[in-house]
XYZ file of C-alpha atoms in Angstrom:
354
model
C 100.355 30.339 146.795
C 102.578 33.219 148.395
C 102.897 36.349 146.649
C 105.456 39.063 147.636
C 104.254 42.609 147.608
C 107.604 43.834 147.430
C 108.140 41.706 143.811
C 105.016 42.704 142.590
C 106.109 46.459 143.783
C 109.504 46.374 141.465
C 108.557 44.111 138.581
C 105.613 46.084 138.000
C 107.015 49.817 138.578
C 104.210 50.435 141.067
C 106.756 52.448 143.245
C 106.948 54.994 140.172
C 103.758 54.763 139.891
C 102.981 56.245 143.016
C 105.003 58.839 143.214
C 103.989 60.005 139.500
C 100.394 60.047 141.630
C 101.093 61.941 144.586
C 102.364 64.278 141.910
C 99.316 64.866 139.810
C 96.836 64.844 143.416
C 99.644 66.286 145.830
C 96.182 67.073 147.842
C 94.688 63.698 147.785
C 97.047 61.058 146.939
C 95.041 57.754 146.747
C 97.035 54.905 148.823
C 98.107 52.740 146.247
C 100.122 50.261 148.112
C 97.639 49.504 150.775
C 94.448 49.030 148.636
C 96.451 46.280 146.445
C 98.189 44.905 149.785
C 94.252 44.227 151.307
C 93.258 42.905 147.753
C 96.151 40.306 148.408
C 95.122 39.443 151.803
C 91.594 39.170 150.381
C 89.839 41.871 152.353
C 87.268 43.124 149.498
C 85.358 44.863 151.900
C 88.259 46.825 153.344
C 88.742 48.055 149.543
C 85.666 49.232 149.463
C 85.178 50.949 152.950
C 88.645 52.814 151.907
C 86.753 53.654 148.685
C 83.870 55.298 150.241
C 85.929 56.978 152.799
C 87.963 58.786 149.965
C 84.826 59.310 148.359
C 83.311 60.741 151.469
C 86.056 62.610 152.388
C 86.329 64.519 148.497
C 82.527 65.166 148.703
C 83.021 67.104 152.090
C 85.867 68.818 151.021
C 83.842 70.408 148.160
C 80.724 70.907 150.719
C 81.602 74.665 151.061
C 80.906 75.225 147.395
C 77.865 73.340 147.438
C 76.623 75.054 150.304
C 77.150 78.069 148.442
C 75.060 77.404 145.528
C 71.978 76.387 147.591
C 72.559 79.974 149.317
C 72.333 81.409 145.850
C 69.532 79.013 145.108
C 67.716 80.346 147.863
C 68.521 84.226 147.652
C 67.042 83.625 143.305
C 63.895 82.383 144.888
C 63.584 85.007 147.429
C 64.501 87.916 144.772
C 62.131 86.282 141.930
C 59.214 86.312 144.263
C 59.610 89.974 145.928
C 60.254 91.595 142.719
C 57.310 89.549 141.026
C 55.143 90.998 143.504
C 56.824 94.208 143.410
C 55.876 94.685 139.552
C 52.228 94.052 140.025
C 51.880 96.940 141.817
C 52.967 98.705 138.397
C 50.090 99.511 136.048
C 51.844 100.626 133.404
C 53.051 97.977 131.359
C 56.495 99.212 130.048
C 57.349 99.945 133.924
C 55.980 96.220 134.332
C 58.442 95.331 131.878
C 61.800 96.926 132.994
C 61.074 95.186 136.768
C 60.710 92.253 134.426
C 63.357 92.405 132.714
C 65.737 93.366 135.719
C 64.318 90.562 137.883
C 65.708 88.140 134.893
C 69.213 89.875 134.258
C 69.666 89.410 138.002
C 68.448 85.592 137.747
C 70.766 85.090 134.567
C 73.987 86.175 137.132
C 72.740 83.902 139.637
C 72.117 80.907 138.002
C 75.412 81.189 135.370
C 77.462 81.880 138.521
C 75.737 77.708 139.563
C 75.960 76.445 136.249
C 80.157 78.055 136.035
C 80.853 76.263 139.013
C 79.381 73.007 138.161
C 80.847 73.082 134.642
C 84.497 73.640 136.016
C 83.993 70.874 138.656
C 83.154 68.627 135.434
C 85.890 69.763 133.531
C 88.287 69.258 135.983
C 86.909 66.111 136.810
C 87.430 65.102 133.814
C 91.184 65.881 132.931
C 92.043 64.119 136.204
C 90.243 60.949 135.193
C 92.395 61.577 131.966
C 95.741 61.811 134.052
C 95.212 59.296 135.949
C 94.626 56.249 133.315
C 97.728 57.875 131.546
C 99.710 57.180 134.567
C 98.065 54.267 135.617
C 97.667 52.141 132.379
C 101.111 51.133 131.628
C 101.485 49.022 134.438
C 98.337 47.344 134.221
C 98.711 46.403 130.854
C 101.838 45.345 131.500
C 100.461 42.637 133.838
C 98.007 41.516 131.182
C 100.732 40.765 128.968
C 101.931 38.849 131.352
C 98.976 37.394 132.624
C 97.365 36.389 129.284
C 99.700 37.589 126.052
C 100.991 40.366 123.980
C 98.144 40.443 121.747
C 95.657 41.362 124.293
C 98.304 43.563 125.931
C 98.469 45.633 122.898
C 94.812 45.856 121.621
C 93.545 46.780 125.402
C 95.854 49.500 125.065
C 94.824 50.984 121.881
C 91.666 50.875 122.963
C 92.572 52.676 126.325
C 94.567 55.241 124.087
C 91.423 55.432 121.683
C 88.784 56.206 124.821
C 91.487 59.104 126.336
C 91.513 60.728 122.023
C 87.562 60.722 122.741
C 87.193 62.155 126.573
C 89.802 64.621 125.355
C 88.231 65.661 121.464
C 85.061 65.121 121.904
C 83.821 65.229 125.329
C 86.125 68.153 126.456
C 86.499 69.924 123.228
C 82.847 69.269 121.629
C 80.255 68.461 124.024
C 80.944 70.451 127.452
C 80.794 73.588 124.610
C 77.971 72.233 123.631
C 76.488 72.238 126.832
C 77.668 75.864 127.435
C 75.470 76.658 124.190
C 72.288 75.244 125.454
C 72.838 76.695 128.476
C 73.556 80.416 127.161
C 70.359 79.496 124.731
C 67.942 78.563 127.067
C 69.047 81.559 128.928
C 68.418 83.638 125.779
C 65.143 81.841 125.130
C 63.896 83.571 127.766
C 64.241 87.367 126.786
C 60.837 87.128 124.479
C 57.638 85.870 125.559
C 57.135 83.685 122.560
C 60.421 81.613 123.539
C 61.705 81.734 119.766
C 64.417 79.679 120.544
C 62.375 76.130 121.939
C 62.792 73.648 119.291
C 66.373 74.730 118.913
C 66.852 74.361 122.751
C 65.634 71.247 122.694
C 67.139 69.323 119.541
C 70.716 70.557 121.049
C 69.818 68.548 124.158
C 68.747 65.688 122.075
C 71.914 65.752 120.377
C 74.128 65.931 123.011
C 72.181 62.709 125.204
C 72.513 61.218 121.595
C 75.970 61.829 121.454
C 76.656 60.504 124.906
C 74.796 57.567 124.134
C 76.404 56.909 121.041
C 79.698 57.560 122.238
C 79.263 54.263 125.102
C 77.720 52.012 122.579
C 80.664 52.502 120.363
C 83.643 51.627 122.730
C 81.482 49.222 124.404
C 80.900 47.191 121.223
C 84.520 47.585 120.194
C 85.928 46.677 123.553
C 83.429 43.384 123.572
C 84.812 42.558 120.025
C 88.285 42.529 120.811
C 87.806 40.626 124.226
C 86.628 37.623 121.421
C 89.409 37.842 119.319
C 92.987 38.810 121.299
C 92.591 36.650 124.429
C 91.508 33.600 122.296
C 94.359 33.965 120.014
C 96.545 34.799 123.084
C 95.195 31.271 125.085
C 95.691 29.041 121.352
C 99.696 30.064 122.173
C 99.716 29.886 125.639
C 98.266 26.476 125.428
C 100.741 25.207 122.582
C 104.157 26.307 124.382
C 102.514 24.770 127.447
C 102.136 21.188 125.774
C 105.536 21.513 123.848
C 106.941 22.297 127.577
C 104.923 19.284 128.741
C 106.062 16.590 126.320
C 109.491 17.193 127.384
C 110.926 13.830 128.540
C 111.488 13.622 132.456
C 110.741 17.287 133.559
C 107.408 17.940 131.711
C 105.066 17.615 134.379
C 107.035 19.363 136.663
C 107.581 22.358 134.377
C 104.017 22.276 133.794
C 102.932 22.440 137.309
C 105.777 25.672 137.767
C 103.818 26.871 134.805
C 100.825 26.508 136.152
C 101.436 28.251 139.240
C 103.316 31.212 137.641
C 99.982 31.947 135.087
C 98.193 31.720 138.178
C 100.153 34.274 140.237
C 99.829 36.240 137.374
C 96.498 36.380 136.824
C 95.883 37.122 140.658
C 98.207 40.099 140.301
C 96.611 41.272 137.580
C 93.283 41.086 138.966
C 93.995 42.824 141.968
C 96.033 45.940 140.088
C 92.738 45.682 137.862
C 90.249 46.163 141.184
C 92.341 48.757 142.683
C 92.352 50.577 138.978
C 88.482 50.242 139.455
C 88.091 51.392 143.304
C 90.525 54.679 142.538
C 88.719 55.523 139.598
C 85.459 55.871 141.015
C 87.150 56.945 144.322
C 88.434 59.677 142.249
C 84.917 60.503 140.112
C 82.564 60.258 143.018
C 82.875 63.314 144.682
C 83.046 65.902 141.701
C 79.626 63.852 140.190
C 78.097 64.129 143.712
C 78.714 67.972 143.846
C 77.488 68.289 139.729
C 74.198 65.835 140.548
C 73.648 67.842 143.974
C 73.804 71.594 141.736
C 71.340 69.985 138.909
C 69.030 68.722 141.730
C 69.147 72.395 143.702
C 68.583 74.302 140.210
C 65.108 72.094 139.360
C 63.759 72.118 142.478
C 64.045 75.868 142.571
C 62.672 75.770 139.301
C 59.067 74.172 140.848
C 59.022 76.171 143.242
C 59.626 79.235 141.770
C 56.981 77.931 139.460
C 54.474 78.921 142.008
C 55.042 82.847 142.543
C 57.363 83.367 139.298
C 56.612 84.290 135.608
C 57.413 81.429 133.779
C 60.129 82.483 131.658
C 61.616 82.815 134.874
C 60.471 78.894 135.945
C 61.879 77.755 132.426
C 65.309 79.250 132.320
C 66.310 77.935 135.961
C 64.756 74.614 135.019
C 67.060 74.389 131.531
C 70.304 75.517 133.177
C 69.211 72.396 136.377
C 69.465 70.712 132.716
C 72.168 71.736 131.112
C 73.943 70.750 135.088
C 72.009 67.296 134.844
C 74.307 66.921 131.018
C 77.319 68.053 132.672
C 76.726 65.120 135.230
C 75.805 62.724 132.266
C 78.960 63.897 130.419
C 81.774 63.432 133.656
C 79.668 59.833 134.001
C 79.959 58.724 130.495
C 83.667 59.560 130.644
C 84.509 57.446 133.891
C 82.309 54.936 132.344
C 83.930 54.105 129.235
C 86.874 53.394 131.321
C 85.363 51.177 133.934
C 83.448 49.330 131.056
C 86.466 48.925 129.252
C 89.199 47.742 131.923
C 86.077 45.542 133.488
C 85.791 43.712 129.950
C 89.637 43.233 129.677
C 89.929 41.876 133.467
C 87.053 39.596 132.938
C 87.934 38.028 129.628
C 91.758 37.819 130.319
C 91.608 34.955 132.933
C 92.780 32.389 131.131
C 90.462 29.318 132.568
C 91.280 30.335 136.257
């Protein structure tokens, strides 16, 4: 079975496409046409080295910035240990005090400055994932409809539409502030020795990992519940107009057979357009949830080791804000994965026997 790039190219507005991407990532345009053209030739593993090279390539790219926040990192640790030392020479304890105090305003700049920058990478991250299922989803749903049926078509779709309403209300809109809050909080927390704010602290993080958690179950279940219902109903009609085509007198089988082969061509097609949806998606996430995971990991293990010539309070606040980094990275993941989930459900389940 032969299948023409250049067809799939114009039935399927993939030429649009394209261009409507090298508009929204002028910088790093991902190369549509020959990740679908090796998924035709059935070189998986040249997908997935020019994957990893796009994801290699966005992480280095953004390797200045990181560098930069393990400089700050390290210029936190070297302040919060000479001042420390410093403020014991002090007797007095209101002199004692304003070192301490100054040490921490000084650590508060440092640290927001880390936890700014990883919170705009996430943000960011996020809105692209958004623009790029907008732009991407029409013509993949398109070859679902004709691949398995309307019905699926359409329900895959609202529940596409329904995942980009939640990245875009609630993950943008009500958890990163969230995060922002327990962040600003924690930071807070730290201004008294008794830590007034601890249990408040901590149930906001349990409500945002809630939320996240939540948040996956939810489209997870829904998306399994419609891959039940739509591509059943979707096969039942498939499989009567192919019988009625069948009984006819003389051509039947031969129609069938044409039939046969054209599902099957579909179903290929919209397989591969479903892989390469996959690949550029986490192409695209990779990098930005390397740089968030690689600023959360920085921020706690500056947190133990200022634990060992630091007051606490100190120790504490870097350790919530390598936190409130490790939710950012939790948020930008539960994001891409409620897409990948989702389009992996309604490639798996909209096969139709083959």
């Amino acid at each position: 079975m032969t299948i023409q790039l250049d067809k799939i190219w114009e039935d399927y507005g993939l030429g649009t496409l394209e261009q409507k991407l090298e508009e929204l990532f002028p910088s790093s345009a991902p190369d549509l046409q020959g990740l679908l053209q090796r998924l035709l030739r059935g070189d998986i593993l040249g997908c997935i080295s020019d994957t990893l090279k796009m994801i290699v390539d966005g992480f280095i790219a953004d390797l200045s910035s990181v560098k930069q926040i393990f400089i700050w990192v390290l210029v936190l640790g070297i302040i919060a240990a000479l001042l420390s030392h410093f403020i014991e020479i002090f007797d007095n304890h209101q002199i004692a005090d304003i070192g301490f105090y100054f040490t921490y305003l000084l650590m508060i700049v440092i640290l927001m400055k880390c936890f700014l920058e990883a919170a705009g990478v996430a943000s960011t991250a996020m809105e692209q994932i958004v623009a790029f299922i907008e732009v991407f989803i029409p013509a993949y749903f398109l070859s679902i409809g004709v691949a398995q049926g309307s019905l699926t078509a359409s329900a895959g779709y609202q529940i596409l539409i329904f995942i980009i309403y939640i990245v875009e209300n609630i993950l943008l809109k009500l958890v990163l502030p969230l995060i922002y809050s327990y962040v600003l909080l924690s930071v807070v927390n730290g201004l008294w020795i008794e830590e007034r704010l601890t249990l408040l602290v901590e149930g906001l993080e349990k409500g945002i990992r809630f939320l996240l958690k939540t948040l996956l179950g939810t489209v997870i279940g829904i998306s399994a519940l419609q891959s039940m219902i739509t591509p059943a109903m979707d096969s039942v009609n498939a499989g009567v107009l192919q019988k009625l085509i069948g009984a006819i007198p003389g051509v039947g089988d031969a129609a069938d057979g044409v039939m046969e082969t054209v599902v099957g061509s579909a179903v290929i097609i919209k397989n591969s357009l479903g892989i390469v949806l996959l690949l550029l998606l986490i192409g695209m996430a990779a990098a930005p949830l390397l740089q968030i995971l690689v600023t959360a990991i920085l921020l706690k293990a500056a947190a133990g080791l200022l634990g060992v010539v630091s007051d606490k309070r100190i120790t504490g606040c870097t350790n919530k804000v390598g936190s409130g980094s490790e939710l950012l990275f939790k948020t930008v993941g539960t994001a891409l994965l409620l897409f990948l989930v989702t389009i992996s459900i309604a490639a798996y389940t909209t096969n139709r026997g083959f």
